[in-house]
């Protein structure tokens, strides 16, 4: 977890709607329906943090051929 600013915390809350819409579109809302707002925020924060960390790591390395490396995670 990061020590969020008020704007970061608001952005995570604002992302709940998009998250719920994606879950619904994928038919995955049922397992998340009874989760607390804090639990949903934790999932959103994990995704955003992972995305930002990856972009920062990638930005520090020159792009060689424009192709993505093999992904060890199957999803």
PDB file of C-alpha atoms in Angstrom:
ATOM      1  CA  UNK A   1       0.000   0.000   0.000  1.00  0.00           C
ATOM      2  CA  UNK A   2       1.091   3.513  -0.741  1.00  0.00           C
ATOM      3  CA  UNK A   3       0.558   6.541   1.452  1.00  0.00           C
ATOM      4  CA  UNK A   4      -2.065   8.118  -0.791  1.00  0.00           C
ATOM      5  CA  UNK A   5      -2.718  11.806  -1.215  1.00  0.00           C
ATOM      6  CA  UNK A   6      -6.335  12.980  -1.086  1.00  0.00           C
ATOM      7  CA  UNK A   7      -6.393  13.146  -4.898  1.00  0.00           C
ATOM      8  CA  UNK A   8      -5.004   9.615  -5.257  1.00  0.00           C
ATOM      9  CA  UNK A   9      -7.583   8.291  -2.809  1.00  0.00           C
ATOM     10  CA  UNK A  10     -10.353  10.077  -4.742  1.00  0.00           C
ATOM     11  CA  UNK A  11      -9.058   8.701  -8.055  1.00  0.00           C
ATOM     12  CA  UNK A  12      -9.202   5.161  -6.654  1.00  0.00           C
ATOM     13  CA  UNK A  13     -12.771   5.735  -5.441  1.00  0.00           C
ATOM     14  CA  UNK A  14     -13.683   7.176  -8.839  1.00  0.00           C
ATOM     15  CA  UNK A  15     -12.246   4.067 -10.544  1.00  0.00           C
ATOM     16  CA  UNK A  16     -14.729   1.807  -8.720  1.00  0.00           C
ATOM     17  CA  UNK A  17     -17.407   2.497 -11.349  1.00  0.00           C
ATOM     18  CA  UNK A  18     -15.107   1.498 -14.241  1.00  0.00           C
ATOM     19  CA  UNK A  19     -13.986  -1.565 -12.284  1.00  0.00           C
ATOM     20  CA  UNK A  20     -17.599  -2.603 -11.654  1.00  0.00           C
ATOM     21  CA  UNK A  21     -18.471  -2.074 -15.323  1.00  0.00           C
ATOM     22  CA  UNK A  22     -15.532  -4.253 -16.414  1.00  0.00           C
ATOM     23  CA  UNK A  23     -16.500  -6.988 -13.936  1.00  0.00           C
ATOM     24  CA  UNK A  24     -20.079  -6.879 -15.189  1.00  0.00           C
ATOM     25  CA  UNK A  25     -19.030  -7.001 -18.843  1.00  0.00           C
ATOM     26  CA  UNK A  26     -16.861 -10.039 -18.121  1.00  0.00           C
ATOM     27  CA  UNK A  27     -19.569 -11.755 -16.088  1.00  0.00           C
ATOM     28  CA  UNK A  28     -17.438 -11.582 -12.931  1.00  0.00           C
ATOM     29  CA  UNK A  29     -19.468  -9.260 -10.707  1.00  0.00           C
ATOM     30  CA  UNK A  30     -20.953 -12.000  -8.476  1.00  0.00           C
ATOM     31  CA  UNK A  31     -17.712 -12.904  -6.624  1.00  0.00           C
ATOM     32  CA  UNK A  32     -17.030  -9.215  -5.956  1.00  0.00           C
ATOM     33  CA  UNK A  33     -20.557  -8.088  -5.085  1.00  0.00           C
ATOM     34  CA  UNK A  34     -20.222  -8.476  -1.310  1.00  0.00           C
ATOM     35  CA  UNK A  35     -16.679  -7.117  -1.040  1.00  0.00           C
ATOM     36  CA  UNK A  36     -16.138  -3.944   0.952  1.00  0.00           C
ATOM     37  CA  UNK A  37     -15.194  -0.675  -0.675  1.00  0.00           C
ATOM     38  CA  UNK A  38     -11.777  -0.953   1.013  1.00  0.00           C
ATOM     39  CA  UNK A  39     -11.211  -4.388  -0.558  1.00  0.00           C
ATOM     40  CA  UNK A  40     -12.184  -3.121  -4.013  1.00  0.00           C
ATOM     41  CA  UNK A  41      -9.912  -0.109  -3.524  1.00  0.00           C
ATOM     42  CA  UNK A  42      -7.061  -2.481  -2.615  1.00  0.00           C
ATOM     43  CA  UNK A  43      -7.509  -4.341  -5.928  1.00  0.00           C
ATOM     44  CA  UNK A  44      -7.608  -1.103  -7.906  1.00  0.00           C
ATOM     45  CA  UNK A  45      -4.550   0.231  -6.087  1.00  0.00           C
ATOM     46  CA  UNK A  46      -2.616  -2.981  -6.747  1.00  0.00           C
ATOM     47  CA  UNK A  47      -3.388  -2.776 -10.464  1.00  0.00           C
ATOM     48  CA  UNK A  48      -2.517   0.915 -10.699  1.00  0.00           C
ATOM     49  CA  UNK A  49       0.690   0.491  -8.682  1.00  0.00           C
ATOM     50  CA  UNK A  50       1.781  -2.464 -10.824  1.00  0.00           C
ATOM     51  CA  UNK A  51       1.051  -0.505 -13.998  1.00  0.00           C
ATOM     52  CA  UNK A  52       2.978   2.564 -12.843  1.00  0.00           C
ATOM     53  CA  UNK A  53       5.926   0.494 -11.596  1.00  0.00           C
ATOM     54  CA  UNK A  54       6.109  -1.302 -14.942  1.00  0.00           C
ATOM     55  CA  UNK A  55       5.950   1.943 -16.930  1.00  0.00           C
ATOM     56  CA  UNK A  56       8.747   3.425 -14.827  1.00  0.00           C
ATOM     57  CA  UNK A  57      10.897   0.316 -15.262  1.00  0.00           C
ATOM     58  CA  UNK A  58      10.252   0.245 -18.991  1.00  0.00           C
ATOM     59  CA  UNK A  59      11.000   3.950 -19.289  1.00  0.00           C
ATOM     60  CA  UNK A  60      14.443   3.379 -17.812  1.00  0.00           C
ATOM     61  CA  UNK A  61      15.309   0.818 -20.503  1.00  0.00           C
ATOM     62  CA  UNK A  62      15.693   1.391 -24.243  1.00  0.00           C
ATOM     63  CA  UNK A  63      13.118  -0.396 -26.358  1.00  0.00           C
ATOM     64  CA  UNK A  64      14.909  -2.855 -28.614  1.00  0.00           C
ATOM     65  CA  UNK A  65      12.510  -4.172 -31.209  1.00  0.00           C
ATOM     66  CA  UNK A  66       9.025  -3.108 -30.123  1.00  0.00           C
ATOM     67  CA  UNK A  67       7.995  -6.660 -29.220  1.00  0.00           C
ATOM     68  CA  UNK A  68       6.774  -7.686 -25.789  1.00  0.00           C
ATOM     69  CA  UNK A  69       8.783 -10.363 -23.946  1.00  0.00           C
ATOM     70  CA  UNK A  70       7.107 -13.639 -22.998  1.00  0.00           C
ATOM     71  CA  UNK A  71       4.814 -13.198 -20.013  1.00  0.00           C
ATOM     72  CA  UNK A  72       5.375 -15.742 -17.201  1.00  0.00           C
ATOM     73  CA  UNK A  73       1.896 -15.068 -15.756  1.00  0.00           C
ATOM     74  CA  UNK A  74      -0.788 -16.894 -17.760  1.00  0.00           C
ATOM     75  CA  UNK A  75      -3.469 -14.206 -17.481  1.00  0.00           C
TER      76      UNK A  75
END
